[in-house]
XYZ file of C-alpha atoms in Angstrom:
239
model
C 45.304 7.832 -109.441
C 47.878 9.095 -106.963
C 47.487 9.552 -103.226
C 49.075 12.811 -102.128
C 48.878 15.455 -99.411
C 48.726 18.342 -101.861
C 46.599 19.203 -104.873
C 47.986 18.588 -108.328
C 47.390 20.567 -111.502
C 47.113 17.336 -113.462
C 43.566 16.529 -112.358
C 40.819 16.760 -109.771
C 41.702 16.056 -106.154
C 39.311 14.289 -103.824
C 39.460 13.976 -100.048
C 39.380 10.455 -98.651
C 38.703 10.006 -94.954
C 40.110 6.748 -93.602
C 38.645 5.142 -90.489
C 39.376 1.748 -88.938
C 36.313 -0.334 -88.145
C 35.963 -3.122 -85.553
C 39.104 -2.255 -83.618
C 39.887 -3.928 -80.320
C 39.212 -2.181 -77.000
C 42.479 -0.229 -77.187
C 41.694 1.085 -80.699
C 44.203 -1.176 -82.447
C 43.681 -3.191 -85.620
C 40.320 -2.769 -87.350
C 39.563 -2.793 -91.059
C 40.418 0.365 -92.977
C 37.527 2.072 -94.770
C 37.819 4.886 -97.279
C 34.971 7.411 -97.218
C 34.506 9.741 -100.194
C 31.819 12.392 -100.600
C 30.294 12.021 -104.055
C 30.904 14.942 -106.419
C 30.732 15.485 -110.186
C 34.424 14.518 -110.230
C 33.672 11.074 -108.752
C 30.464 10.416 -110.700
C 30.720 7.292 -112.894
C 34.298 6.777 -111.664
C 33.513 5.098 -108.355
C 34.871 1.684 -109.309
C 38.021 3.176 -110.785
C 38.614 5.195 -107.627
C 37.923 2.274 -105.279
C 40.267 0.040 -107.249
C 43.045 2.621 -107.144
C 42.617 3.302 -103.423
C 42.855 -0.411 -102.697
C 40.855 -0.550 -99.455
C 38.778 -3.686 -99.023
C 35.804 -1.309 -99.307
C 35.353 2.336 -100.190
C 32.111 4.195 -99.456
C 30.767 6.966 -101.658
C 28.480 9.193 -99.623
C 25.862 10.425 -102.073
C 23.655 12.502 -99.783
C 22.949 13.261 -96.121
C 19.410 14.324 -95.220
C 19.711 15.795 -91.751
C 15.994 16.464 -91.360
C 15.305 12.772 -92.043
C 18.443 11.607 -90.190
C 19.316 9.472 -93.192
C 22.138 9.134 -95.699
C 22.549 7.339 -99.017
C 25.751 5.429 -99.716
C 27.286 3.184 -102.364
C 29.917 0.580 -101.485
C 32.742 -0.660 -103.717
C 35.448 -3.278 -103.249
C 38.522 -3.103 -105.507
C 36.644 -5.392 -107.922
C 32.918 -4.613 -107.761
C 30.026 -2.736 -106.190
C 28.222 -4.369 -103.256
C 24.535 -3.864 -102.437
C 25.369 -4.102 -98.727
C 28.450 -4.556 -96.559
C 28.939 -4.504 -92.813
C 32.174 -2.700 -92.026
C 31.444 0.166 -94.475
C 28.010 0.656 -92.916
C 29.354 0.625 -89.359
C 32.254 2.925 -90.244
C 30.080 5.424 -92.132
C 27.525 5.537 -89.308
C 30.270 6.278 -86.786
C 31.942 8.919 -88.965
C 28.698 10.790 -89.596
C 27.993 10.851 -85.858
C 31.557 12.004 -85.188
C 31.003 14.845 -87.687
C 27.863 15.840 -85.722
C 25.564 14.770 -88.552
C 24.231 11.529 -87.043
C 21.762 9.394 -88.947
C 19.375 6.616 -88.007
C 19.259 4.999 -91.454
C 21.671 4.320 -94.292
C 19.959 3.871 -97.651
C 21.893 1.156 -99.501
C 21.157 -0.783 -102.663
C 20.033 -3.834 -100.662
C 17.677 -1.860 -98.434
C 17.514 0.492 -95.461
C 20.095 -0.229 -92.768
C 19.251 0.969 -89.254
C 22.192 2.390 -87.322
C 22.965 3.483 -83.771
C 26.112 5.080 -82.383
C 27.267 5.381 -78.775
C 30.619 7.173 -78.468
C 33.106 5.012 -80.385
C 30.771 2.032 -80.792
C 28.487 1.815 -83.807
C 25.816 -0.779 -84.570
C 23.923 -1.622 -87.734
C 20.892 -3.839 -88.204
C 20.538 -5.779 -91.441
C 18.920 -8.821 -93.015
C 21.045 -11.947 -93.469
C 19.805 -12.372 -97.044
C 21.575 -9.137 -97.984
C 24.990 -10.637 -97.318
C 27.204 -12.204 -100.009
C 27.504 -15.964 -100.291
C 30.495 -17.435 -98.500
C 32.100 -20.843 -98.480
C 31.994 -21.566 -94.735
C 35.058 -23.390 -93.406
C 34.540 -24.595 -89.816
C 37.895 -25.752 -88.413
C 38.918 -27.643 -85.305
C 40.905 -24.938 -83.515
C 41.947 -21.281 -83.619
C 45.467 -22.461 -84.484
C 44.087 -24.104 -87.622
C 42.486 -20.811 -88.636
C 45.702 -18.888 -88.008
C 47.748 -21.379 -90.049
C 45.771 -20.786 -93.260
C 47.585 -19.332 -96.279
C 45.494 -16.593 -97.981
C 47.017 -17.465 -101.334
C 45.624 -20.981 -101.068
C 42.255 -19.414 -102.008
C 42.660 -18.163 -105.599
C 38.914 -17.816 -106.275
C 35.628 -17.324 -104.479
C 34.716 -15.970 -101.029
C 35.754 -18.004 -98.004
C 35.193 -17.585 -94.274
C 37.148 -19.843 -91.919
C 36.317 -20.046 -88.235
C 36.855 -22.077 -85.072
C 35.570 -21.814 -81.530
C 37.699 -20.099 -78.928
C 34.970 -20.657 -76.333
C 31.811 -22.232 -77.741
C 29.822 -21.723 -74.553
C 30.529 -17.996 -74.623
C 30.029 -17.707 -78.391
C 33.634 -16.586 -79.013
C 35.143 -17.373 -82.409
C 38.457 -16.975 -84.229
C 37.925 -16.176 -87.926
C 39.582 -15.120 -91.180
C 38.069 -14.186 -94.550
C 39.535 -14.520 -98.047
C 37.664 -13.062 -101.034
C 39.649 -12.902 -104.294
C 36.317 -12.613 -106.130
C 35.952 -9.178 -104.495
C 39.586 -8.275 -105.153
C 40.429 -8.871 -101.465
C 43.252 -11.270 -100.604
C 42.301 -11.214 -96.918
C 39.792 -9.009 -95.132
C 40.709 -7.765 -91.676
C 37.120 -7.556 -90.409
C 33.941 -8.562 -92.250
C 30.610 -7.400 -90.861
C 28.518 -9.075 -93.555
C 30.158 -12.434 -92.917
C 29.576 -11.976 -89.181
C 25.878 -11.444 -89.929
C 25.763 -14.483 -92.209
C 27.517 -16.702 -89.669
C 25.245 -15.522 -86.862
C 22.258 -16.558 -88.962
C 23.930 -19.862 -89.802
C 24.749 -20.725 -86.170
C 21.560 -19.118 -84.804
C 23.283 -17.469 -81.860
C 24.999 -14.201 -80.916
C 28.743 -14.134 -81.458
C 31.937 -12.372 -80.406
C 34.401 -12.725 -83.266
C 38.150 -12.175 -83.290
C 39.113 -11.728 -86.946
C 42.282 -10.972 -88.861
C 45.172 -9.491 -86.906
C 42.971 -8.703 -83.918
C 39.733 -7.009 -84.943
C 36.651 -7.572 -82.780
C 33.022 -7.891 -83.927
C 29.913 -8.492 -81.826
C 26.562 -9.730 -83.162
C 23.019 -10.033 -81.802
C 19.916 -11.785 -83.170
C 16.642 -9.875 -83.209
C 13.183 -11.423 -82.918
C 12.235 -10.420 -86.477
C 15.160 -12.319 -88.030
C 17.387 -9.319 -88.549
C 20.876 -9.244 -87.042
C 22.843 -6.453 -85.398
C 26.591 -6.220 -85.745
C 28.717 -3.634 -84.011
C 32.121 -2.628 -82.789
C 34.526 0.211 -82.208
C 35.582 2.618 -84.949
C 38.411 5.168 -84.811
C 39.557 7.916 -87.156
C 42.869 7.062 -88.819
C 43.853 9.729 -91.358
C 42.722 11.903 -94.270
C 44.392 11.688 -97.656
C 43.997 13.579 -100.900
C 43.873 11.516 -104.055
C 44.456 12.996 -107.489
C 42.216 11.612 -110.238
């Protein structure tokens, strides 16, 4: 599948909106997310398309029910479908609000994800048990996290972290998930949820090149994760 700015006679062309999720305050960094509206051309080809696009996750937006303020999505990494993921949920919630079709709920395979959007900041609320399993790697310092070689993790799903300021709940983190087809993830909402549950406290996480994630614990055991999302670009991909 080719990414191009013009249609091709060789096959169907789909539009892919790209947003960056969990940017810093100036709108830099953030994890790219591809958003595709499901059509007959994408049906049963979602994994193929996500693999070819190469984003850490690609969302397929199956339906938006404006009367119910809800949407149904499916999430794919380059290697497999996920029942839930954080940065795709946050990014989709923001994009729908930006398109003036805001929703309160995203129906995902794991369950219903509550969402809220305020300008460029989007929040989702999810259950920790929905998140993938990670090998947690607590390290002594942020410098130790930054020194890690992504290619030293040939298998599995790994999340390394160290305190920047333990009293303030500020962490430096990186995530490596070859099992998902991701060498290194720039910002990982599901891991932020899992780590918040593990440490039993709200967190402010600096991940990757400079992405920022914020988490909150709710009384019922669910966890909110949020951050800033910005539009990046729109591409046309030929199937």
